[in-house]
Amino acid sequence: MAAPILNPACPGSFALPYGVRSGLQIAFNGLVKHKNKDFVINLLSGGNIALHMSFRWEKDKIVAINAKIDNAWGNEIRHSNPLHHDQAFDLQVRVYPGHFHITTNGVLLGDFPHRLPFESIGAISLEGNVHINNIQFSQFH
């Protein structure tokens, strides 16, 4: 299992040397910063984005989930944004054979079908106004 990534820089990209496989949980522990600022967490597959999670406050208080393949965005799936400014959060992404299962603070945010083979994911990127304390990797059953 990969070692945790501690206090990753934002913006920044981080390689996943062991890749992604079914049964992997990626857990992000962080703090939402200042009001009216968005942040993004991506799982990257080469030049593509296999999973794009955009936490938004500026226009609508939503989480937009999508994928970008060959420079084209797919259909965006929107959920109500459960996070609050100046609040700590735990975000878990579980990899199942057919989809990602995403929870925030133990509550289901949503499932997102794989649009690219999850085995092709090789990095994580962070953007925007968020502080991530750590990114941890574990197996779930």
Coordinates of N, CA and C in Angstrom, one line a residue:
M1 N 0.9 -1.2 0.0 CA 0.0 0.0 0.0 C 0.9 1.2 0.0
A2 N 0.5 2.3 -0.7 CA 1.2 3.5 -0.8 C 1.3 4.2 0.5
A3 N 2.4 4.9 0.8 CA 2.5 5.7 2.0 C 1.6 6.9 1.8
P4 N 1.0 7.5 2.9 CA 0.2 8.7 2.8 C 1.0 9.9 2.2
I5 N 0.3 10.8 1.6 CA 0.8 12.0 1.1 C 0.5 13.0 2.2
L6 N 1.5 13.6 2.8 CA 1.3 14.5 3.9 C 1.4 16.0 3.5
N7 N 0.4 16.8 3.8 CA 0.4 18.2 3.5 C 0.8 18.5 2.1
P8 N 0.1 17.9 1.1 CA 0.4 18.2 -0.3 C 0.2 19.6 -0.7
A9 N 1.0 20.1 -1.5 CA 0.9 21.5 -2.0 C -0.4 21.6 -2.9
C10 N -1.0 22.8 -2.8 CA -2.2 23.1 -3.6 C -2.0 24.5 -4.2
P11 N -1.9 24.6 -5.5 CA -2.0 23.6 -6.5 C -0.8 22.6 -6.6
G12 N -1.1 21.4 -7.0 CA 0.0 20.4 -7.2 C -0.6 19.1 -7.7
S13 N 0.4 18.3 -8.3 CA 0.1 17.0 -8.8 C 1.0 16.0 -8.1
F14 N 0.4 14.8 -7.9 CA 1.1 13.7 -7.1 C 1.0 12.4 -7.8
A15 N 2.1 11.8 -8.1 CA 2.0 10.5 -8.8 C 1.5 9.4 -7.8
L16 N 0.9 8.4 -8.4 CA 0.4 7.2 -7.6 C 1.2 6.1 -8.1
P17 N 2.4 5.8 -7.4 CA 3.3 4.8 -7.9 C 2.7 3.4 -8.0
Y18 N 1.7 3.1 -7.2 CA 1.1 1.8 -7.2 C -0.2 1.7 -8.0
G19 N -0.5 2.8 -8.6 CA -1.7 2.8 -9.5 C -3.0 2.7 -8.7
V20 N -4.1 2.5 -9.4 CA -5.4 2.4 -8.8 C -6.0 1.0 -9.2
R21 N -6.6 0.4 -8.3 CA -7.3 -0.9 -8.6 C -8.6 -1.0 -7.8
S22 N -9.4 -1.9 -8.2 CA -10.7 -2.1 -7.5 C -10.4 -2.5 -6.1
G23 N -11.2 -1.9 -5.2 CA -10.9 -2.2 -3.7 C -10.1 -1.1 -3.1
L24 N -9.6 -0.2 -3.8 CA -8.8 0.9 -3.2 C -9.7 2.0 -2.7
Q25 N -9.3 2.5 -1.5 CA -10.0 3.7 -1.0 C -8.9 4.8 -0.9
I26 N -9.2 6.0 -1.5 CA -8.4 7.2 -1.4 C -9.1 8.1 -0.5
A27 N -8.5 8.5 0.6 CA -9.2 9.4 1.6 C -8.4 10.7 1.7
F28 N -9.1 11.8 1.5 CA -8.6 13.1 1.6 C -9.1 13.7 2.9
N29 N -8.2 14.2 3.8 CA -8.5 14.9 5.0 C -8.1 16.3 4.8
G30 N -9.0 17.3 5.0 CA -8.6 18.6 4.7 C -9.5 19.7 5.4
L31 N -9.3 20.9 5.0 CA -10.0 22.1 5.5 C -10.4 23.0 4.4
V32 N -11.7 23.3 4.3 CA -12.2 24.2 3.3 C -11.7 25.6 3.8
K33 N -11.1 26.4 2.9 CA -10.6 27.7 3.2 C -11.7 28.7 2.9
H34 N -11.3 29.9 2.9 CA -12.2 31.2 2.8 C -13.4 31.0 2.0
K35 N -14.4 31.9 2.2 CA -15.7 32.0 1.6 C -15.5 32.2 0.1
N36 N -16.5 31.7 -0.6 CA -16.7 31.9 -2.0 C -15.6 31.6 -2.9
K37 N -14.8 30.5 -2.5 CA -13.7 30.0 -3.3 C -13.9 28.5 -3.6
D38 N -13.7 28.1 -4.8 CA -13.9 26.8 -5.2 C -12.6 26.0 -5.1
F39 N -12.7 24.6 -5.1 CA -11.6 23.8 -5.2 C -11.9 22.5 -6.0
V40 N -10.8 21.9 -6.5 CA -11.0 20.8 -7.4 C -10.0 19.7 -7.0
I41 N -10.5 18.4 -7.0 CA -9.6 17.3 -6.8 C -9.8 16.4 -8.1
N42 N -8.7 16.1 -8.8 CA -8.8 15.2 -10.0 C -8.0 14.0 -9.8
L43 N -8.5 12.9 -10.4 CA -7.7 11.7 -10.6 C -7.3 11.6 -12.1
L44 N -6.0 11.6 -12.4 CA -5.5 11.8 -13.7 C -5.1 10.5 -14.4
S45 N -5.4 10.5 -15.7 CA -5.0 9.3 -16.5 C -4.3 9.9 -17.7
G46 N -3.0 10.0 -17.7 CA -2.2 10.6 -18.8 C -2.7 12.0 -18.9
G47 N -3.1 12.4 -20.1 CA -3.6 13.8 -20.4 C -5.1 13.9 -20.1
N48 N -5.7 12.8 -19.6 CA -7.2 12.8 -19.3 C -7.4 13.0 -17.8
I49 N -8.7 13.3 -17.5 CA -9.1 13.4 -16.1 C -10.2 12.3 -16.0
A50 N -9.8 11.2 -15.2 CA -10.7 10.1 -15.0 C -11.9 10.5 -14.0
L51 N -11.5 11.3 -13.1 CA -12.5 11.8 -12.1 C -12.2 13.2 -11.7
H52 N -13.2 14.1 -11.9 CA -13.0 15.5 -11.6 C -14.1 15.8 -10.6
M53 N -13.7 16.2 -9.4 CA -14.6 16.6 -8.4 C -14.4 18.1 -8.1
S54 N -15.4 18.9 -8.5 CA -15.3 20.4 -8.3 C -16.3 20.9 -7.3
F55 N -15.7 21.3 -6.1 CA -16.5 21.8 -5.0 C -16.7 23.3 -5.2
R56 N -17.9 23.8 -5.5 CA -18.2 25.1 -5.9 C -19.1 25.9 -4.9
W57 N -18.7 27.2 -4.7 CA -19.5 28.1 -3.9 C -19.8 29.4 -4.7
E58 N -19.0 29.8 -5.6 CA -19.0 31.1 -6.2 C -20.4 31.4 -6.9
K59 N -20.9 30.4 -7.7 CA -22.1 30.6 -8.4 C -23.2 29.8 -7.8
D60 N -23.0 28.5 -7.6 CA -24.0 27.7 -7.0 C -23.2 26.9 -5.9
K61 N -23.9 26.5 -4.9 CA -23.3 25.6 -3.9 C -23.5 24.2 -4.3
I62 N -22.6 23.7 -5.2 CA -22.7 22.4 -5.7 C -21.4 21.7 -5.8
V63 N -21.4 20.4 -6.0 CA -20.3 19.6 -6.3 C -20.6 19.0 -7.7
A64 N -19.7 19.4 -8.7 CA -19.8 18.9 -10.0 C -18.8 17.7 -10.2
I65 N -19.3 16.6 -10.7 CA -18.4 15.4 -10.9 C -18.5 15.1 -12.4
N66 N -17.3 14.9 -13.0 CA -17.2 14.7 -14.4 C -15.9 14.0 -14.8
A67 N -15.7 13.8 -16.1 CA -14.5 13.3 -16.6 C -14.1 14.0 -17.9
K68 N -12.9 14.2 -18.2 CA -12.4 14.9 -19.4 C -11.5 13.9 -20.2
I69 N -12.0 13.6 -21.4 CA -11.3 12.6 -22.2 C -11.0 13.2 -23.6
D70 N -9.8 13.2 -24.0 CA -9.3 13.8 -25.3 C -9.8 15.2 -25.4
N71 N -9.6 16.0 -24.3 CA -9.9 17.4 -24.2 C -11.4 17.7 -24.3
A72 N -12.3 16.7 -24.1 CA -13.7 17.0 -24.1 C -14.3 16.5 -22.8
W73 N -15.1 17.4 -22.2 CA -15.8 17.1 -21.0 C -17.0 16.3 -21.3
G74 N -17.3 15.3 -20.4 CA -18.5 14.5 -20.5 C -19.7 15.2 -19.9
N75 N -20.8 14.5 -19.7 CA -22.0 15.0 -19.0 C -21.6 15.2 -17.5
E76 N -21.8 16.4 -17.0 CA -21.6 16.7 -15.6 C -22.7 16.2 -14.7
I77 N -22.3 15.6 -13.6 CA -23.3 15.2 -12.6 C -23.2 16.1 -11.4
R78 N -24.3 16.7 -11.0 CA -24.2 17.7 -9.9 C -24.9 17.2 -8.6
H79 N -24.3 17.6 -7.5 CA -24.9 17.2 -6.2 C -24.8 18.5 -5.4
S80 N -25.7 18.6 -4.3 CA -25.6 19.7 -3.4 C -24.2 19.6 -2.7
N81 N -23.6 20.7 -2.5 CA -22.3 20.7 -1.8 C -22.5 20.6 -0.3
P82 N -22.0 19.5 0.3 CA -22.2 19.3 1.7 C -21.1 20.0 2.6
L83 N -20.1 20.6 2.0 CA -19.0 21.2 2.8 C -19.3 22.6 3.1
H84 N -18.6 23.1 4.2 CA -18.8 24.5 4.6 C -17.4 25.1 4.8
H85 N -17.4 26.4 4.6 CA -16.1 27.1 4.8 C -15.6 27.0 6.2
D86 N -14.2 27.0 6.3 CA -13.5 26.9 7.6 C -13.9 25.7 8.4
Q87 N -14.3 24.6 7.6 CA -14.7 23.3 8.3 C -13.8 22.2 7.8
A88 N -13.4 21.4 8.7 CA -12.6 20.2 8.3 C -13.5 19.2 7.6
F89 N -12.9 18.4 6.7 CA -13.7 17.4 6.0 C -12.9 16.1 5.8
D90 N -13.6 15.1 5.6 CA -13.1 13.8 5.1 C -13.8 13.4 3.8
L91 N -13.1 13.2 2.8 CA -13.6 12.8 1.5 C -13.0 11.5 1.1
Q92 N -13.9 10.5 0.9 CA -13.4 9.1 0.5 C -13.9 8.8 -0.9
V93 N -13.0 8.3 -1.7 CA -13.3 7.8 -3.0 C -12.9 6.3 -3.0
R94 N -13.9 5.5 -3.2 CA -13.7 4.0 -3.2 C -13.9 3.6 -4.7
V95 N -12.9 2.7 -5.1 CA -12.9 2.3 -6.5 C -13.6 0.9 -6.6
Y96 N -14.7 0.8 -7.2 CA -15.4 -0.4 -7.5 C -15.2 -0.8 -9.0
P97 N -15.5 -2.0 -9.4 CA -15.3 -2.4 -10.8 C -16.0 -1.5 -11.8
G98 N -17.2 -1.0 -11.5 CA -17.9 -0.2 -12.5 C -18.0 1.3 -12.2
H99 N -17.6 1.7 -11.0 CA -17.8 3.1 -10.6 C -16.9 3.5 -9.4
F100 N -16.9 4.8 -9.2 CA -16.3 5.4 -8.0 C -17.5 5.6 -7.0
H101 N -17.3 5.4 -5.8 CA -18.2 5.6 -4.7 C -17.7 6.7 -3.8
I102 N -18.3 7.9 -3.8 CA -17.8 9.1 -3.1 C -18.6 9.5 -1.9
T103 N -17.9 9.6 -0.8 CA -18.6 10.1 0.4 C -17.8 11.2 1.0
T104 N -18.6 12.1 1.7 CA -18.0 13.2 2.5 C -18.5 13.1 3.9
N105 N -17.6 13.1 4.8 CA -17.9 13.1 6.2 C -18.8 11.9 6.5
G106 N -18.6 10.8 5.9 CA -19.3 9.6 6.1 C -20.7 9.5 5.4
V107 N -21.1 10.5 4.7 CA -22.4 10.6 4.0 C -22.2 10.4 2.5
L108 N -23.0 9.6 1.8 CA -22.9 9.4 0.4 C -23.0 10.7 -0.4
L109 N -22.0 11.1 -1.2 CA -22.2 12.2 -2.1 C -22.8 11.6 -3.4
G110 N -22.2 10.5 -3.9 CA -22.7 9.9 -5.1 C -21.8 8.9 -5.7
D111 N -22.3 8.2 -6.7 CA -21.5 7.2 -7.4 C -21.3 7.8 -8.8
F112 N -20.1 7.5 -9.4 CA -19.8 8.0 -10.7 C -19.2 6.9 -11.5
P113 N -19.9 6.6 -12.7 CA -19.4 5.4 -13.5 C -18.0 5.7 -14.1
H114 N -17.2 4.7 -14.2 CA -15.9 4.9 -14.9 C -16.1 5.2 -16.4
R115 N -15.5 6.2 -16.8 CA -15.5 6.6 -18.2 C -14.2 6.3 -18.9
L116 N -13.2 6.0 -18.1 CA -11.9 5.5 -18.5 C -11.5 4.3 -17.6
P117 N -10.7 3.4 -18.1 CA -10.3 2.3 -17.2 C -9.6 2.9 -16.0
F118 N -10.1 2.5 -14.8 CA -9.5 3.0 -13.5 C -8.0 2.6 -13.4
E119 N -7.6 1.5 -14.0 CA -6.2 1.0 -13.9 C -5.3 2.0 -14.6
S120 N -5.8 2.9 -15.5 CA -4.9 3.9 -16.2 C -4.6 5.1 -15.3
I121 N -5.3 5.3 -14.2 CA -5.1 6.5 -13.3 C -3.7 6.4 -12.7
G122 N -2.9 7.5 -12.8 CA -1.6 7.5 -12.3 C -1.2 8.7 -11.5
A123 N -2.1 9.6 -11.2 CA -1.8 10.8 -10.4 C -3.1 11.4 -9.9
I124 N -2.9 12.3 -8.9 CA -3.9 13.1 -8.3 C -3.5 14.5 -8.5
S125 N -4.4 15.4 -8.8 CA -4.1 16.9 -8.8 C -5.1 17.6 -7.9
L126 N -4.6 18.7 -7.3 CA -5.3 19.5 -6.4 C -5.3 21.0 -6.9
E127 N -6.4 21.7 -6.9 CA -6.4 23.1 -7.3 C -7.4 23.8 -6.4
G128 N -7.2 25.1 -6.3 CA -8.1 26.0 -5.6 C -7.8 26.2 -4.1
N129 N -8.9 26.7 -3.5 CA -8.7 27.2 -2.1 C -9.1 26.1 -1.1
V130 N -8.2 25.2 -0.9 CA -8.4 24.1 0.0 C -7.0 23.7 0.7
H131 N -7.0 23.3 1.9 CA -5.8 22.8 2.5 C -6.1 21.3 2.8
I132 N -5.2 20.4 2.2 CA -5.3 19.0 2.4 C -4.3 18.6 3.4
N133 N -4.7 18.1 4.5 CA -3.7 17.6 5.6 C -3.0 16.3 5.1
N134 N -3.8 15.4 4.5 CA -3.2 14.2 4.1 C -4.1 13.5 3.1
I135 N -3.5 12.6 2.3 CA -4.2 11.7 1.4 C -3.7 10.3 1.7
Q136 N -4.7 9.5 2.1 CA -4.3 8.1 2.6 C -4.9 7.1 1.6
F137 N -4.2 6.0 1.5 CA -4.6 4.9 0.6 C -4.8 3.6 1.5
S138 N -5.9 2.9 1.3 CA -6.2 1.7 2.0 C -7.1 0.8 1.1
Q139 N -7.2 -0.4 1.6 CA -8.1 -1.4 1.0 C -9.4 -1.4 1.7
F140 N -10.6 -1.6 1.0 CA -11.8 -1.8 1.7 C -12.4 -3.1 1.3
H141 N -13.3 -3.6 2.1 CA -14.0 -4.9 1.8 C -15.4 -4.8 1.6

